[in-house]
Tab-separated table of C-alpha atoms and ligand atoms in Angstrom:
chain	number	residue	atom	x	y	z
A	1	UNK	CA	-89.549	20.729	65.669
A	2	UNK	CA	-89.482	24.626	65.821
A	3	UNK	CA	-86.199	25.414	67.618
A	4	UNK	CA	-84.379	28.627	67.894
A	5	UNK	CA	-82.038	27.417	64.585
A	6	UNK	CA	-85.086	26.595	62.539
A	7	UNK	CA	-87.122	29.701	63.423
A	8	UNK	CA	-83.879	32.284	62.748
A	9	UNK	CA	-83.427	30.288	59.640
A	10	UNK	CA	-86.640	31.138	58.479
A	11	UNK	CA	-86.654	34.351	59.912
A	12	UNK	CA	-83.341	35.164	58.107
A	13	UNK	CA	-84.537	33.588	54.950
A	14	UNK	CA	-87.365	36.341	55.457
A	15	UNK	CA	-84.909	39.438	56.256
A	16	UNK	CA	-82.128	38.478	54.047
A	17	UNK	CA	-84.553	38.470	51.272
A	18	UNK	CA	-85.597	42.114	52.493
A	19	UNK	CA	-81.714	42.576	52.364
A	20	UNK	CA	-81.773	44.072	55.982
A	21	UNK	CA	-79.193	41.224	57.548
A	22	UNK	CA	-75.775	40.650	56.156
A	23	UNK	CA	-75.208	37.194	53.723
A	24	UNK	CA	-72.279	35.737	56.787
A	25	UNK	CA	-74.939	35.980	59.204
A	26	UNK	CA	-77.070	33.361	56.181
A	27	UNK	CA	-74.582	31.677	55.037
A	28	UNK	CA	-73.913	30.337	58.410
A	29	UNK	CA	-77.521	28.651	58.396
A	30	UNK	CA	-76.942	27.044	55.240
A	31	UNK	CA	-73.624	25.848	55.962
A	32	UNK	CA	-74.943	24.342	59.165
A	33	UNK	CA	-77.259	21.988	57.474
A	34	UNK	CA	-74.989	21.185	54.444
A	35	UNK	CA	-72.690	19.519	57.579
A	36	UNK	CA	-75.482	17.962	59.406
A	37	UNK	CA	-76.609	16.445	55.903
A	38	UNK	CA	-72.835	15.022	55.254
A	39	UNK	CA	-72.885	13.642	58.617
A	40	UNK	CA	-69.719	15.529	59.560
A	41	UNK	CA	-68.478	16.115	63.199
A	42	UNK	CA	-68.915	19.796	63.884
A	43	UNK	CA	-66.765	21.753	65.995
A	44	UNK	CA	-70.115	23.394	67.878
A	45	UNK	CA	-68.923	26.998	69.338
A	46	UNK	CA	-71.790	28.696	68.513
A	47	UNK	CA	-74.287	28.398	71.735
A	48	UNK	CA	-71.899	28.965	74.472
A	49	UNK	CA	-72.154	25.767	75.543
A	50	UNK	CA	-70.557	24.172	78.026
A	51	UNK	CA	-68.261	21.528	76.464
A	52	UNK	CA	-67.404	19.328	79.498
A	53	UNK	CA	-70.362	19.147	81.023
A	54	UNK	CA	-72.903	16.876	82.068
A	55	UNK	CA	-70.582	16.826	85.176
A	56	UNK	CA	-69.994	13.078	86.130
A	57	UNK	CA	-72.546	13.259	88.818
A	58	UNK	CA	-74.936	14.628	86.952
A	59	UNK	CA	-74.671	12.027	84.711
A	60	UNK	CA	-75.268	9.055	86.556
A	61	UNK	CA	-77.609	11.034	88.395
A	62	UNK	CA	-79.666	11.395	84.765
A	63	UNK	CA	-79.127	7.311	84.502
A	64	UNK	CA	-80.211	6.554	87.748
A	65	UNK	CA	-83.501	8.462	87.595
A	66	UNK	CA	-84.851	6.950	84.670
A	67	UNK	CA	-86.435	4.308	86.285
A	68	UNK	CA	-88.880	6.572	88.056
A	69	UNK	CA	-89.833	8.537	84.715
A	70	UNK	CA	-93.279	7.397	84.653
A	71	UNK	CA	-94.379	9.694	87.791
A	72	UNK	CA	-95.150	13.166	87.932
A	73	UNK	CA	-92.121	13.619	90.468
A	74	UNK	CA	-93.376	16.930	92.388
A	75	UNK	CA	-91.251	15.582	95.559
A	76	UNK	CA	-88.191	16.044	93.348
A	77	UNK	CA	-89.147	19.225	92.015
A	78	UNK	CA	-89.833	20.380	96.006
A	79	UNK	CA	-86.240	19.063	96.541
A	80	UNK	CA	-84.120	20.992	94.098
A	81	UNK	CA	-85.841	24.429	94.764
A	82	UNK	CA	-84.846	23.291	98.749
A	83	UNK	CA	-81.367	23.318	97.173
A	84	UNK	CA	-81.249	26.040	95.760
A	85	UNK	CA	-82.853	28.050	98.287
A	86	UNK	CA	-80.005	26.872	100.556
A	87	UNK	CA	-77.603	27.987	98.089
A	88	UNK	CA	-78.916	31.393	97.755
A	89	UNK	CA	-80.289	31.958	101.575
A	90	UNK	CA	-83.506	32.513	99.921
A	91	UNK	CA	-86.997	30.617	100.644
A	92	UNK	CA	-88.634	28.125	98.030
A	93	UNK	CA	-91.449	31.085	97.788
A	94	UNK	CA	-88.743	33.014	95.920
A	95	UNK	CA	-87.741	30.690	93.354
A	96	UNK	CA	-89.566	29.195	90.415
A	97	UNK	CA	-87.810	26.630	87.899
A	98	UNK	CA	-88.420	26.543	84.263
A	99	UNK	CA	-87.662	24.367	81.206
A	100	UNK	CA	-84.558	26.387	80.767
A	101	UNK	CA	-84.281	30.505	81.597
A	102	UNK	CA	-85.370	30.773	78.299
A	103	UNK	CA	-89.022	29.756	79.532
A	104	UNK	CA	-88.226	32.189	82.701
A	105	UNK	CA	-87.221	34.545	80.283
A	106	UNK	CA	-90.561	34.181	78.372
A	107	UNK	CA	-93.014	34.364	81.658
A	108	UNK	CA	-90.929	37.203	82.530
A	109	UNK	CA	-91.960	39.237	79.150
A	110	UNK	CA	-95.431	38.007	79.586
A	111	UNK	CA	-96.005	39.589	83.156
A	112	UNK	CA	-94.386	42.709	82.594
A	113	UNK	CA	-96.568	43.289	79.376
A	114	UNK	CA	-100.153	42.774	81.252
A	115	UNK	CA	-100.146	46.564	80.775
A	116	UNK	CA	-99.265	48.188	77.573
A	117	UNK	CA	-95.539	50.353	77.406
A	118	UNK	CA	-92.269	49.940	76.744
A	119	UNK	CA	-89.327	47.488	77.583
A	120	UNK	CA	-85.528	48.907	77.620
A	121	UNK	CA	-82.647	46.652	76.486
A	122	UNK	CA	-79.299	46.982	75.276
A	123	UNK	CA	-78.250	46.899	72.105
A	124	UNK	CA	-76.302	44.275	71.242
A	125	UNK	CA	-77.777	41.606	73.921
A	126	UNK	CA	-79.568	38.603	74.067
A	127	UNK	CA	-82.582	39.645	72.804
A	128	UNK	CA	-84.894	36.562	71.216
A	129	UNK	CA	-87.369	36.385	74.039
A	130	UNK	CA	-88.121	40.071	73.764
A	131	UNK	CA	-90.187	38.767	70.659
A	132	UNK	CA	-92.755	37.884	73.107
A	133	UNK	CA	-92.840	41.257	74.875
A	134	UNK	CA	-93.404	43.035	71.787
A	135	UNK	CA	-96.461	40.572	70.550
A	136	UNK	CA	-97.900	41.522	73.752
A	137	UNK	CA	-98.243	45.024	73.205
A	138	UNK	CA	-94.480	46.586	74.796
A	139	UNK	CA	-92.524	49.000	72.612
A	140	UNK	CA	-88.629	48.420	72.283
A	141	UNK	CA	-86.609	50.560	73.031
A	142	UNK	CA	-82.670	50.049	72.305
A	143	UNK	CA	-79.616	51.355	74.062
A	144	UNK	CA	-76.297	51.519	72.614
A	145	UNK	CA	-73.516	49.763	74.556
A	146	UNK	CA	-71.045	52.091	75.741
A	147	UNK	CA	-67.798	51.744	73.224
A	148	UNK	CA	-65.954	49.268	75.090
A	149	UNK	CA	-69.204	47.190	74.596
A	150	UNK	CA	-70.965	47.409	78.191
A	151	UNK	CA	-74.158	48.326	79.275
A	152	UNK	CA	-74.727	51.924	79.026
A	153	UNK	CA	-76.196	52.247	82.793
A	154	UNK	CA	-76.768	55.857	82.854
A	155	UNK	CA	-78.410	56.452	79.251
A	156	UNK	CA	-80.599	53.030	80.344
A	157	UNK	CA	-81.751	54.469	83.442
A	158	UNK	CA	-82.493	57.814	81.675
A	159	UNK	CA	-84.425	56.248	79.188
A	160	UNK	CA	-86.944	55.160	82.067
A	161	UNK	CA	-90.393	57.121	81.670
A	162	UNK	CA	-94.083	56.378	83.154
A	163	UNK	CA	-94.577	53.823	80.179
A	164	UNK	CA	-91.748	51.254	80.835
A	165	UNK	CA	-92.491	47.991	82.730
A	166	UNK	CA	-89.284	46.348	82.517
A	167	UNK	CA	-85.447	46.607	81.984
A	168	UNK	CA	-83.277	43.828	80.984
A	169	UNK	CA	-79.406	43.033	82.086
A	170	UNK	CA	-77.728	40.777	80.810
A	171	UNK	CA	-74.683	40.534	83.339
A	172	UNK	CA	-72.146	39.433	82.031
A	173	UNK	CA	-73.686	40.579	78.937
A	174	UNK	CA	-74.121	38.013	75.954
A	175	UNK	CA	-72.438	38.499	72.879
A	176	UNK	CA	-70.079	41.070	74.720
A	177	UNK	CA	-68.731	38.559	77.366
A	178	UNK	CA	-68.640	42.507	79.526
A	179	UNK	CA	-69.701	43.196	83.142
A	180	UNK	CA	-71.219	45.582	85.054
A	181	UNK	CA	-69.469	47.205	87.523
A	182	UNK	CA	-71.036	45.710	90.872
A	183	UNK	CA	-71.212	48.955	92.645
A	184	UNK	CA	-72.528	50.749	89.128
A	185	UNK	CA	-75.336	47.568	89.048
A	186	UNK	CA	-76.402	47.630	92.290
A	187	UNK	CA	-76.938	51.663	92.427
A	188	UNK	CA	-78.759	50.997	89.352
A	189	UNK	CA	-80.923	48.481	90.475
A	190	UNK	CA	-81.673	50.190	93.676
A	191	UNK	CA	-82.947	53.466	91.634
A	192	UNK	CA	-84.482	51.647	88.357
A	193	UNK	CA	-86.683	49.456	90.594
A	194	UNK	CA	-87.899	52.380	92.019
A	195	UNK	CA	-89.600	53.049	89.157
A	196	UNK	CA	-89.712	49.855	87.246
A	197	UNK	CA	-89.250	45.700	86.946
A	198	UNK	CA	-85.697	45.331	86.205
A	199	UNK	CA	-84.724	41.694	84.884
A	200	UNK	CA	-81.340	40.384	85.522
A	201	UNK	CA	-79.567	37.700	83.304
A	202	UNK	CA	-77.039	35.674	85.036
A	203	UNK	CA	-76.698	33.312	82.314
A	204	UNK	CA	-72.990	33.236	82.731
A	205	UNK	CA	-72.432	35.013	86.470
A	206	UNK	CA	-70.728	31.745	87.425
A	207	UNK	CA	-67.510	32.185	85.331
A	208	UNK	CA	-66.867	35.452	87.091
A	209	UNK	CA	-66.093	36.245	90.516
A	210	UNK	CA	-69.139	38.773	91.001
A	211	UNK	CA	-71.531	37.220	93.518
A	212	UNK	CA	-75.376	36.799	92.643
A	213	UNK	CA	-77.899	39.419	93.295
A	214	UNK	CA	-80.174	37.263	94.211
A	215	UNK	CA	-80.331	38.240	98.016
A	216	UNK	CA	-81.713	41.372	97.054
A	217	UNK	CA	-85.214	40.333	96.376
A	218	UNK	CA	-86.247	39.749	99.764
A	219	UNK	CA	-86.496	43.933	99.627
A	220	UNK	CA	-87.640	44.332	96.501
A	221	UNK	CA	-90.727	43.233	94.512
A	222	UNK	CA	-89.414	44.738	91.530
A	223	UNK	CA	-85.774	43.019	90.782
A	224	UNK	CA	-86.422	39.760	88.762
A	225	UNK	CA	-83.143	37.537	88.597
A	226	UNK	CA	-83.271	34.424	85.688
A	227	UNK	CA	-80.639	31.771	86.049
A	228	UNK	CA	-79.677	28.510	84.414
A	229	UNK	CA	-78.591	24.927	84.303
A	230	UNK	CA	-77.455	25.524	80.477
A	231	UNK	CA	-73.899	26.967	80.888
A	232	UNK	CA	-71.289	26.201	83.795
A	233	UNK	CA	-73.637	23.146	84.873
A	234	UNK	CA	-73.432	21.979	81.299
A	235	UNK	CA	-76.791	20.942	81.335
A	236	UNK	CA	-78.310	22.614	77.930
A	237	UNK	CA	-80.239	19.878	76.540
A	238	UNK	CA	-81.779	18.895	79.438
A	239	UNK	CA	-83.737	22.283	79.788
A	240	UNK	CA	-83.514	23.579	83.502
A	241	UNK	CA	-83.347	27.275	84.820
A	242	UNK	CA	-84.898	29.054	87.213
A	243	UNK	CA	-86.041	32.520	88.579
A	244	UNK	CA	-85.153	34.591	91.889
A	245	UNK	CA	-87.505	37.268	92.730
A	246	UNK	CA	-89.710	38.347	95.931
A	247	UNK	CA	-92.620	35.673	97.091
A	248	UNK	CA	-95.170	38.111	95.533
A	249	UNK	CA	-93.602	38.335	92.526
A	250	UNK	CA	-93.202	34.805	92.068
A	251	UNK	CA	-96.231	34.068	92.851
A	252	UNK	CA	-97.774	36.676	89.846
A	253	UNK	CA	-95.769	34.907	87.896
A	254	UNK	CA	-96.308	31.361	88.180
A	255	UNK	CA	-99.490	32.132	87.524
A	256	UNK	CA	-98.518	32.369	83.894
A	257	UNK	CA	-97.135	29.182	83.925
A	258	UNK	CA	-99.113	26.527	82.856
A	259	UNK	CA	-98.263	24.015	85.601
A	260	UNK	CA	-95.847	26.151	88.105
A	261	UNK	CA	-92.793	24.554	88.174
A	262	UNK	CA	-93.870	21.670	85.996
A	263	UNK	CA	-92.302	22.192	82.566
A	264	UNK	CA	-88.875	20.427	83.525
A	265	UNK	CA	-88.320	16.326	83.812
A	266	UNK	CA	-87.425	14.122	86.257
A	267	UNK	CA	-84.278	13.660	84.672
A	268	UNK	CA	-83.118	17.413	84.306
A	269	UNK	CA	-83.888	18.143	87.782
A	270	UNK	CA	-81.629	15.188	89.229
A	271	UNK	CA	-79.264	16.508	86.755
A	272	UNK	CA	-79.647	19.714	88.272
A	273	UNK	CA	-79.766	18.406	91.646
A	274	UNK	CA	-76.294	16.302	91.305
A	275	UNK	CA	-74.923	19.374	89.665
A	276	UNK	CA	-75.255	21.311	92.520
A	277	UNK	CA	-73.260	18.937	94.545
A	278	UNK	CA	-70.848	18.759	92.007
A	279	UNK	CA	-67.957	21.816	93.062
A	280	UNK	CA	-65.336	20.189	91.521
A	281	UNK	CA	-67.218	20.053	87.825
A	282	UNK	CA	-67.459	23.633	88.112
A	283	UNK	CA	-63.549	24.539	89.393
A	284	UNK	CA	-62.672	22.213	86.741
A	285	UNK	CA	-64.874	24.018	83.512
A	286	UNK	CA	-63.602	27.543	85.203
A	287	UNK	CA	-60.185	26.445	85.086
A	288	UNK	CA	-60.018	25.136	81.468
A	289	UNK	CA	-62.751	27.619	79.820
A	290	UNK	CA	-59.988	30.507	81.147
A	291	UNK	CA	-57.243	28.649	79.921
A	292	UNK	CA	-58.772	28.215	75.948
A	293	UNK	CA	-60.314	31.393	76.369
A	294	UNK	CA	-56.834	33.091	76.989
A	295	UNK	CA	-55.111	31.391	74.050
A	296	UNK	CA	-57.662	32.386	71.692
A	297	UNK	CA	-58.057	36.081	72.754
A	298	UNK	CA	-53.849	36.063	72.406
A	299	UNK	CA	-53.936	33.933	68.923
A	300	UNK	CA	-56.847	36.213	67.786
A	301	UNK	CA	-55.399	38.987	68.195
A	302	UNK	CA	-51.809	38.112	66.670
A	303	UNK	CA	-54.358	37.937	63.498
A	304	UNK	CA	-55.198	41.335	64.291
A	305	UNK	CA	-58.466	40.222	65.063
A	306	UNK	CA	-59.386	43.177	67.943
A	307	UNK	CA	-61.360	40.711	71.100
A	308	UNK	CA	-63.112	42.533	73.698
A	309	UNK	CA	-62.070	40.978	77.041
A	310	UNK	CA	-64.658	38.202	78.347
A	311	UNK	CA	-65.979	37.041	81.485
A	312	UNK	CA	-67.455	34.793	80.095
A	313	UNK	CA	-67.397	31.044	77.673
A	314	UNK	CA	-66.909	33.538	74.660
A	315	UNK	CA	-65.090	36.216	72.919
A	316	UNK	CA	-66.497	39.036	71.233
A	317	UNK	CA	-64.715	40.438	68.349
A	318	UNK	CA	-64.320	42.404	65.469
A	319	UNK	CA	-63.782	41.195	61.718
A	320	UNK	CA	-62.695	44.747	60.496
A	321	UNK	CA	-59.043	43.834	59.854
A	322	UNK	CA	-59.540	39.941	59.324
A	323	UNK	CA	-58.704	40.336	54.969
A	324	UNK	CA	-60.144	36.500	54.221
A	325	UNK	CA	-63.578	35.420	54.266
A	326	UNK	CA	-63.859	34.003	57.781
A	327	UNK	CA	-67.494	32.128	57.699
A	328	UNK	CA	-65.911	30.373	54.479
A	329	UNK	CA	-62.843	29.714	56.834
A	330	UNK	CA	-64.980	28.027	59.404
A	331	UNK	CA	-67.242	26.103	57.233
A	332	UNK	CA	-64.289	24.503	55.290
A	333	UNK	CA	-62.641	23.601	58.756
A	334	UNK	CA	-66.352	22.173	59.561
A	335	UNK	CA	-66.842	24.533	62.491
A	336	UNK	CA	-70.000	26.321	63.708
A	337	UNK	CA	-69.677	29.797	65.134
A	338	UNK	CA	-72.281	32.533	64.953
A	339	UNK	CA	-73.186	35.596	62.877
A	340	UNK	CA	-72.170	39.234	62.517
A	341	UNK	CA	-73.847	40.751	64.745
A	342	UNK	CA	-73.215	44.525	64.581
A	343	UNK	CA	-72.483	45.557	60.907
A	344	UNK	CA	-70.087	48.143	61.943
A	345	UNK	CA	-67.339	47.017	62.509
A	346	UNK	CA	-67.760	43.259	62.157
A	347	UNK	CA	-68.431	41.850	64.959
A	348	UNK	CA	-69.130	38.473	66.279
A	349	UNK	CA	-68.516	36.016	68.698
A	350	UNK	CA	-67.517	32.692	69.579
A	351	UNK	CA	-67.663	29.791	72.088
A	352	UNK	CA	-64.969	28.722	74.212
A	353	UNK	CA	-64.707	25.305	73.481
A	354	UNK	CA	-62.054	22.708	74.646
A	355	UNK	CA	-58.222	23.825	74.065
A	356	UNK	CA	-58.386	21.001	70.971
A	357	UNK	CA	-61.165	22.831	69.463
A	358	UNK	CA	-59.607	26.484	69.964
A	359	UNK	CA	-56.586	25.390	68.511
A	360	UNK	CA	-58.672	23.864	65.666
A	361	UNK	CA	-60.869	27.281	65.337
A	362	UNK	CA	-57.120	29.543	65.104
A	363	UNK	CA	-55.848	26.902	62.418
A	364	UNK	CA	-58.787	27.354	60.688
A	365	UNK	CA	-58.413	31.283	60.351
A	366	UNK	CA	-54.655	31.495	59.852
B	401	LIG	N1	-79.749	34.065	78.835
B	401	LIG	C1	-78.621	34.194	78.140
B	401	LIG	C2	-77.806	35.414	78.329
B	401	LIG	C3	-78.222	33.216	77.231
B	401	LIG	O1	-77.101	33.374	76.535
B	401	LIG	C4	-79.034	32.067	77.078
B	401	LIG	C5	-78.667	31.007	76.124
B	401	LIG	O2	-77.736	31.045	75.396
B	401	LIG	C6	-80.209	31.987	77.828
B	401	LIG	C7	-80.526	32.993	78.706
B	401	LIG	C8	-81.135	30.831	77.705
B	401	LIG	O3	-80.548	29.666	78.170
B	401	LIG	P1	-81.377	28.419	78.642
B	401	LIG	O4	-82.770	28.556	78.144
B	401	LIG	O5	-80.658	27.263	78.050
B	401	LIG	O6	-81.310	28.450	80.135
């Protein structure tokens, strides 16, 4: 199958050999199938995953619906964007559910490209589905996070010209684990979408206290919110997001989906579904991912390892003053984390697992 892994293996095999990414950022993909061959349980904190989840509910919720796999379940479907209408006193004409945001992520790029220009994104962010924007014709244009690693609002908005068609936020940002100030966001938002689609990633909004923006669309055709199942949910593998944006918008968009709403399964959306009755699941995975996330931030650092401070189920941080190989480190202690991925200065970033596995990841380094 050609997953993410597969596809930036290849692609790194391709860059490395054009020496433009560093050998870590490699030797990770090597090292991940060595394991995988040896049959060895990996520690996996390299996908921000959640790893509590499915929630209990969702589980048996997964189980039960089994049964009923053999129909095209559209009643389902109808049911969870109900839900989550509710949830975000919104309409089902402003929602749209795909096989993951990634696939929200992807229609996204597609609609905003219909007419040639240019996209503005941060840079570093989570960038793979911008891939598809640029194979349909939109320029890239990059802005450097501010030095504490946060989106550079201003230069971003100043950046806008007659050309662009979208901007992308990725709030809380991934790798940074920053945030936008809300005030800073939503005067942003309000001026950008005069003048262009912004996109808003709230991937990981759920482990912070900032509320969603979704409300906002019911004004304005040109704010585009993606959300997922993947993280606090802990529903990755079973492929479920979804997107907020005005009825018009929505409805432009589905039309580049090839059956709208029908890329997810009966079982993800009675995942989803029991996951959204599931508040406890969610206290629970707040309460634990700060708790891991604060010991390895304070153990990190008493290796002089500088962490930017998360909102999120990662840490950002920088490898400048870490004197032993760490990828070697974390291979030997069978444990996946990431790549470097800003040169200067080292950085990279890693999952919040459980408290076992943290402790495992700061033995591993010391
Ligand atoms: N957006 C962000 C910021 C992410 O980090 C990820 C996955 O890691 C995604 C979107 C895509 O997630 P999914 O397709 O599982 O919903």
């Amino acid at each position: 199958m050609r997953n993410r892994r597969n596809w930036l293996k290849q692609t790194s095999l391709g860059i490395v050999g054009l020496g433009i990414i560093p050998l870590e950022g490699f030797a990770i993909s090597t090292k991940e199938d060595l394991l995988e061959e040896k049959n060895v349980s990996l520690i996996r904190l390299r996908s921000n995953e959640n790893p509590y989840g499915p929630s209990v509910l969702a589980r048996n919720a997964m189980r039960d619906s089994i049964p009923a796999s053999n129909r095209y379940n559209w009643d389902l479907s109808d049911e969870l964007i109900k839900k989550i209408a509710q949830k975000h006193n919104l309409t089902e004409q402003h929602l749209l559910l795909g096989a993951g945001s990634s696939e929200i992520l992807n229609l996204v790029a597609l609609y905003c490209s219909k007419k040639t220009g240019n996209l503005i994104i941060a840079e570093t962010t989570f960038d793979y589905w911008t891939v598809t924007a640029e194979n349909a014709g939109l320029k890239k244009i990059a802005i450097p996070l501010t030095a504490d690693k946060k989106h550079d609002l201003s230069a971003m908005f100043n950046a806008i010209d007659a050309d662009t068609r979208l901007i992308y936020i990725c709030n809380p940002n991934n790798p940074t684990g920053t945030i936008c100030a809300s005030e800073a966001l939503l005067t942003f938002i309000t001026e950008a979408t005069k003048r262009t689609k912004v996109l808003v990633d709230e991937a990981y909004l759920e482990y912070t206290d900032q509320p969603s923006l979704a409300n906002l669309v019911t004004e304005n055709k040109n704010l585009i919110i993606a959300k997922t199942f993947s993280k606090i949910y802990g529903l990755a593998g079973s492929r479920i997001g979804y997107a907020i944006a005005h009825p018009e918008t929505i409805m432009e968009m589905s039309q580049l989906q090839f059956s709208p709403n029908g890329s997810v399964s009966v079982m993800s959306v009675s995942g989803a579904l029991a996951s959204l009755k599931d508040d406890k699941f969610v206290a629970e995975t707040i309460l634990l991912n700060t708790e891991a996330r604060k010991y390895t931030i304070e153990q990190l650092e008493n290796l002089k390892i500088r962490c930017i401070p998360s909102h999120t189920n990662f840490v950002y941080f920088s490898l400048e003053n870490y004197n032993k190989d760490f990828f070697e480190q974390l291979k030997k202690n069978s444990i996946l984390g990431t790549k470097i991925y800003e040169e200067k200065g080292k950085w990279s970033r890693i999952t919040i697992g459980t408290m076992t596995e943290m402790k495992q990841f700061i033995k591993a380094l010391v």
